[in-house]
Amino acid sequence: MHFSAPLKSNSKKIMLLGSGELGKEVAIEAQRLGIEVVAVDRYANAPAHQVAHKYYVVDMQNSNAILEIIRAEKPDFILPEIEAISIDALFKAEEEGFNVIPNAEAVNKTMNRKNIRTFAAEDLGLLTSPYHFVSTFEDMKSAAIDVGFPCVIKPVMSSSGHGQSIARSEDDLQNSWDISKEARGDASELIVEGFVNFDYEITLLTVKNDTQTIFCEPIGHIQRDGDYVFSWQPMQMSEIALQKSQDMAKKITDGLGGRGLFGVELFIAGDEVYFSEVSPRPHDTGLVTLITQSQSEFALHVRAVLGLPLDFTFYGDGASAAFKSEKYSHAPVVDVDDSCFSANSYVRVFSKPESHVGRRMAVALVFDEQEKALKKAEELIKGIKDV
Ligand code: AMP
């Protein structure tokens, strides 16, 4: 493959739509190969903006504004990095001959729980929790009775646990209804899902180019309020569960098509594997690969996008812990204890221009035997404070 210099008429160019901490790592990996990086987000000085050759600030739901930037920049590859993005712009860009990663329809399916669930369960026959889609309180009640209690209620168009709740009995349903309506996104339709009493949940990072599909070691994680707080790799699994997980991940990523890295989220109960969700891009729980793999999920994503060979070495057990801010600041400072910087641990600071309560500002990474790594990551995160 030929590698050009950036900012020339013959440069190879990627455009990140969404410029958060995951996009920042993708931008850095792309730059290491001489790729020109254009980063787009709704606010200035987003993490990936700070390491891009060029950046734009635009309403990510404004189809015309996004198309204008795409037409002006003419990127070789468009990498959607967030879910809250104008899907219309992606379809139009594709029609005009631009290469959306993995493709506009895959982004469309995965940004909406209804689309991805019906695709996975009904078109591909993957095992999922029982579910119904509803838009009225009455229908929600019948759906909950049908799937049984406890059940999980989520808006079809929300991410990171927003608007999501568990109803343990009929008495909880009004509260769940109210929570779903407060969510960002389009809360007009809800999914009511049976609760999967899983032993653990994993993210199976699955990477594909035109000829290869490879898997990273399964990532175990703990979610709180719909957001990941700890992840570790590898998650110990039975051979059968791992095989089923890889088969499922292959089916869903083949079904979605295109090149790139996907975060396939699965629930594991004994040897049974339930499909939950998939992100057609690097996954936050996969930040752990920054310390466990010779090629992180971000490097693998870039390799897949460019059509380069997919391979890496798994170095060994590791863990990550997310640091979330506890206050609002327009000039945030995170105080990181020196103990975070040891031979086998370090911190990545996302350098977001503003903090608010619950905003992820940094991640602690530890390379060590699993239990030790997880414990240390937990300790390290306690040593990080907002100033
Ligand atoms: P989601 O936004 O769908 O990824 O859900 C966030 C988290 O909620 C998941 O990672 C699970 O920990 C939990 N969760 C979601 N759906 C279910 C379910 N049907 N059964 C059990 N736990 C669930």
Short mmCIF file of N, CA, C and O in Angstrom, two decimals, residues 86 125 131 169 177 225 242 246-247 269 282 313 325 338 340-341 351 370 383:
data_model
loop_
_atom_site.label_atom_id
_atom_site.label_comp_id
_atom_site.label_asym_id
_atom_site.label_seq_id
_atom_site.Cartn_x
_atom_site.Cartn_y
_atom_site.Cartn_z
N SER A 86 -26.62 12.57 11.97
CA SER A 86 -27.62 12.56 10.90
C SER A 86 -27.40 11.35 9.99
O SER A 86 -26.44 11.29 9.23
N GLY A 125 -31.69 -14.84 13.19
CA GLY A 125 -32.02 -15.94 14.10
C GLY A 125 -31.12 -16.04 15.32
O GLY A 125 -30.95 -17.12 15.89
N TYR A 131 -38.80 -9.83 23.56
CA TYR A 131 -38.99 -8.37 23.49
C TYR A 131 -40.25 -7.99 22.74
O TYR A 131 -40.79 -8.79 21.96
N SER A 169 -42.01 -5.24 38.99
CA SER A 169 -43.41 -5.68 39.07
C SER A 169 -44.26 -4.63 38.37
O SER A 169 -43.74 -3.58 37.97
N TRP A 177 -42.02 4.23 32.76
CA TRP A 177 -42.58 5.07 31.68
C TRP A 177 -42.04 6.49 31.79
O TRP A 177 -41.58 7.08 30.82
N ASP A 225 -25.25 2.52 35.88
CA ASP A 225 -26.11 3.53 35.27
C ASP A 225 -25.93 3.54 33.74
O ASP A 225 -25.88 4.60 33.12
N LEU A 242 -17.45 -19.42 24.36
CA LEU A 242 -16.59 -18.59 23.51
C LEU A 242 -16.87 -18.87 22.03
O LEU A 242 -17.00 -17.95 21.22
N GLN A 246 -18.25 -16.22 19.30
CA GLN A 246 -17.56 -15.87 18.05
C GLN A 246 -18.46 -16.14 16.84
O GLN A 246 -18.50 -15.34 15.90
N ASP A 247 -19.21 -17.24 16.89
CA ASP A 247 -20.13 -17.53 15.78
C ASP A 247 -21.16 -16.41 15.64
O ASP A 247 -21.49 -15.96 14.53
N ALA A 269 -24.92 -16.79 30.00
CA ALA A 269 -25.52 -17.52 31.13
C ALA A 269 -25.15 -18.98 30.95
O ALA A 269 -25.67 -19.63 30.04
N PRO A 282 -15.01 1.31 17.42
CA PRO A 282 -14.39 0.95 18.70
C PRO A 282 -15.35 1.18 19.88
O PRO A 282 -16.23 2.05 19.82
N THR A 313 -0.78 -9.23 18.61
CA THR A 313 -0.41 -10.13 19.70
C THR A 313 -1.15 -9.70 20.96
O THR A 313 -1.19 -8.49 21.26
N SER A 325 -15.98 12.62 36.16
CA SER A 325 -15.92 13.86 36.92
C SER A 325 -17.07 13.95 37.92
O SER A 325 -18.15 13.40 37.70
N ASP A 338 0.63 10.02 41.51
CA ASP A 338 1.84 9.47 40.87
C ASP A 338 1.82 7.95 40.78
O ASP A 338 2.45 7.36 39.90
N CYS A 340 -0.28 6.13 39.69
CA CYS A 340 -0.88 5.67 38.43
C CYS A 340 0.19 5.39 37.38
O CYS A 340 -0.03 4.63 36.45
N PHE A 341 1.34 6.04 37.55
CA PHE A 341 2.39 5.92 36.53
C PHE A 341 3.46 4.95 37.00
O PHE A 341 4.47 5.35 37.58
N SER A 351 -8.66 15.12 28.04
CA SER A 351 -8.53 16.58 27.79
C SER A 351 -9.80 17.19 27.21
O SER A 351 -9.74 17.96 26.26
N GLN A 370 -5.16 -10.98 36.23
CA GLN A 370 -6.49 -10.39 36.19
C GLN A 370 -6.99 -9.76 37.49
O GLN A 370 -7.36 -8.59 37.51
N GLY A 383 -7.56 7.33 43.18
CA GLY A 383 -6.50 8.34 43.33
C GLY A 383 -6.60 9.47 42.31
O GLY A 383 -5.70 10.31 42.24
#
